[in-house]
């Protein structure tokens, strides 16, 4: 339902998708029936579609239902399908499937309360945690109960002392002033008759904490706040609503500081056991127990008692009270005015602890540092257990890599402190994990820690947005498998509510280019529809009035005067970055076959194309700050900007996005617009050719990236394709077979080769093991993908610490080539969503086998091939209700049907000599003799 198994908190009737399992072959759905009920036995139906003739089984819209807010609904489906069952063509009728359920949020934004804050305006200069609390009574006879909640900042919710839901870092990071998500929780089982207590722990997060290049606080507001509504429905039909209002009380929590980059300070001496339970008596004391001058000085002298470094203390001495532990007295909350029009339900794809990894070793570096190794570069936090003494400081700092001497290396974190400082309150064991921050790390240095620490005391909690796993790829080459692992961990590390560039240094922002480049790979690996749908809304929200697309979304730049050397030149509309507005919706449409995303993003896409049109000179597009072929190796020494001219990369993307937009207009049945933008596209292509190609249609600019984008985007006229491909091969040879490409060229390099008859050369590139290459990183011990090819150079030195992330998914964009070409799982643009798949694996003798699968909206599409003595055996699975073309490699001969085939696959020979067969659903196998491997062309 809406691409989630059981959406909780939706603001509409979800679109329905079901997959069909059937034993037969060539099975297609002929009819379906959907029923909706408020009970899982379907004794009373709210809706019954009755039998509907048709083959639609993905994103089926049911318009006729009127839903009530905060209610659970059950849905079940049955289908009729025809196909070949037991060697005879027949129609079969299924039973109803196991019901799935969904819960509605506040469908008409019927919020009854206000945002409330335990902070005051005076708290604008800190990033502390606060508690909020409300006691209330519940009558007997609860039928169902739901909480809808959100925060300005971050929140954890508790009901009678137990955490509500599994959410972390909620409500995530959106373009808060235009779009703030709220989460819905089913609390039916957590409520009890009589007295109950809701507690919320609120922190600064992205809303109020320091973020971005500007390194400033209060980007969205100066006060954290909570908005919550509990709806209880009783068996007798009555309803009770409790909302945040001035009856709530609040106080400071033991989190004395928490921000995204710097980590968390926790003073356990400020704990109030039971603060979120019944029976707790809050001390309502408005006379502040500020520390006396003597006590304050004593604290300042004793570093163990104050959770700040000397440097920080010095800096803060001027605003002395900022670090004096505050009282834990409770006080009435303040209301905070904030529009509720911007609230939208977030039914799934919440951030949670997805995996836990125990520390693999605790060791001493040559410098004598005590360091933990988790064996995997990841994003999240360290959960630790320690045996404490009162007042003792536990202090650790997270980091990604060791330096060439094997010591802790923090330089590439730049300003991010990435630390946890925990002050113990008493004796006995403590267990803690950060609550309002996250770090990107493989290692943690124990800066201050009791001597008795052991490895088993530490676990890494891996934190990211919940998305169903959809893709699997493996092959006989262990280094390629490790690369696949690294790509996947790049995703895990950077899909934390928004697609981030990297999770460790003082950035962690939604760089649009990175998200554009990696979108297709990510969408193989995970069901990204809810994730990108949510984020693309922010792309649209944060576009400039003229249609420019920010470099980062959510965009905090408009709130500041930018003096940064780079972004001072421009904060929006860079080619390849801003094109996320068109490319990502297109990738989602192709993958899921659902036009909804194109409709939702239509205005945003059109505005972006029109922005380029407005600012192009002729059809050459270029604008203020461009990143070009960012961090390419053909850049001048020490520069980030690759050698390919901006006019070329910009105009190539202008053409590509405009061409896609013309297609999108056709898909959405807007013929006049389609024609208009197709004509614009053709003009751009012509200008591109006139400007950048010679008379023979061959690229003048001698960089790999110029050739790659021109080939992949189809900007080379037919007559010049072969020569341009040869040109690319020459440039590759010049580098001894290595790529020197950056963000623009790298994602398409292998495609540009394999699409133009150079499959072997594309494999050569992928399988290169020496510097620079994907497998060089793997051999250097990478567990995620690096930002720079030369992040760690062969001589052990590193790229400058000013920008050297070891967990940057951008170059992981090679992942889609592995799925689309090695496994050969390709989408047919005419029947997207794998309704008709194109299965065309390309083998290479250096792999004995490869296997890829993708769980499409119709079911799993998979391809596996193995090769022995030139004979290739390919086994494919085509889901029910879909068809596929199986396309064999050039030169395939002696084709033999697999023994398990229920019926013979009949191949026809295309004009180009390639053999192709049409398949219905089922598992099919075929083997053939491969042509001798030759270098392309
Ligand atoms: C980020 C990139 C981003 C780039 C744009 C970097 O600092 O980490 O991944 O796309 O800036 O220039």
Short mmCIF file of N, CA and C and ligand atoms in Angstrom, two decimals, residues 213 501 505 507 511 514 566 577 627 630 743 787 803 808, ligand 1:
data_model
loop_
_atom_site.label_atom_id
_atom_site.label_comp_id
_atom_site.label_asym_id
_atom_site.label_seq_id
_atom_site.Cartn_x
_atom_site.Cartn_y
_atom_site.Cartn_z
N UNK A 213 27.07 24.83 5.73
CA UNK A 213 28.33 25.52 5.47
C UNK A 213 28.47 26.76 6.33
N UNK A 501 25.25 13.55 1.35
CA UNK A 501 26.50 13.33 0.62
C UNK A 501 27.40 12.38 1.40
N UNK A 505 31.52 14.24 8.26
CA UNK A 505 32.10 15.55 8.49
C UNK A 505 30.98 16.59 8.68
N UNK A 507 29.05 18.28 7.11
CA UNK A 507 28.15 18.52 5.97
C UNK A 507 26.87 17.73 6.20
N UNK A 511 22.86 16.98 -0.66
CA UNK A 511 23.44 17.44 -1.93
C UNK A 511 22.69 16.78 -3.08
N UNK A 514 24.59 14.34 -5.71
CA UNK A 514 24.89 13.00 -5.22
C UNK A 514 23.63 12.12 -5.31
N UNK A 566 33.19 29.03 -2.01
CA UNK A 566 32.58 28.28 -3.10
C UNK A 566 31.12 28.70 -3.27
N UNK A 577 23.43 18.53 -10.63
CA UNK A 577 22.89 18.63 -9.27
C UNK A 577 21.39 18.96 -9.38
N UNK A 627 29.57 22.90 -10.57
CA UNK A 627 30.56 21.96 -10.00
C UNK A 627 31.25 21.15 -11.10
N UNK A 630 32.88 17.27 -11.02
CA UNK A 630 33.38 17.43 -9.64
C UNK A 630 34.34 16.32 -9.23
N UNK A 743 32.12 13.28 -10.79
CA UNK A 743 30.71 12.99 -10.55
C UNK A 743 29.88 12.89 -11.83
N UNK A 787 34.78 9.22 -1.48
CA UNK A 787 34.46 10.45 -2.22
C UNK A 787 35.47 10.69 -3.35
N UNK A 803 38.31 17.78 2.38
CA UNK A 803 37.16 17.12 1.78
C UNK A 803 37.53 15.70 1.41
N UNK A 808 30.89 8.01 0.78
CA UNK A 808 30.23 8.92 -0.14
C UNK A 808 29.65 8.04 -1.24
C1 LIG B 1 29.89 17.32 -1.09
C2 LIG B 1 29.57 16.67 -2.39
C3 LIG B 1 28.79 17.66 -3.17
C4 LIG B 1 29.77 18.72 -3.49
C5 LIG B 1 29.29 19.74 -4.43
C6 LIG B 1 30.82 18.42 -1.37
O1 LIG B 1 31.26 19.09 -0.28
O2 LIG B 1 30.34 16.45 -0.16
O3 LIG B 1 29.28 15.39 -2.44
O4 LIG B 1 28.05 17.22 -4.21
O5 LIG B 1 30.31 19.30 -2.32
O6 LIG B 1 30.26 20.52 -4.75
#
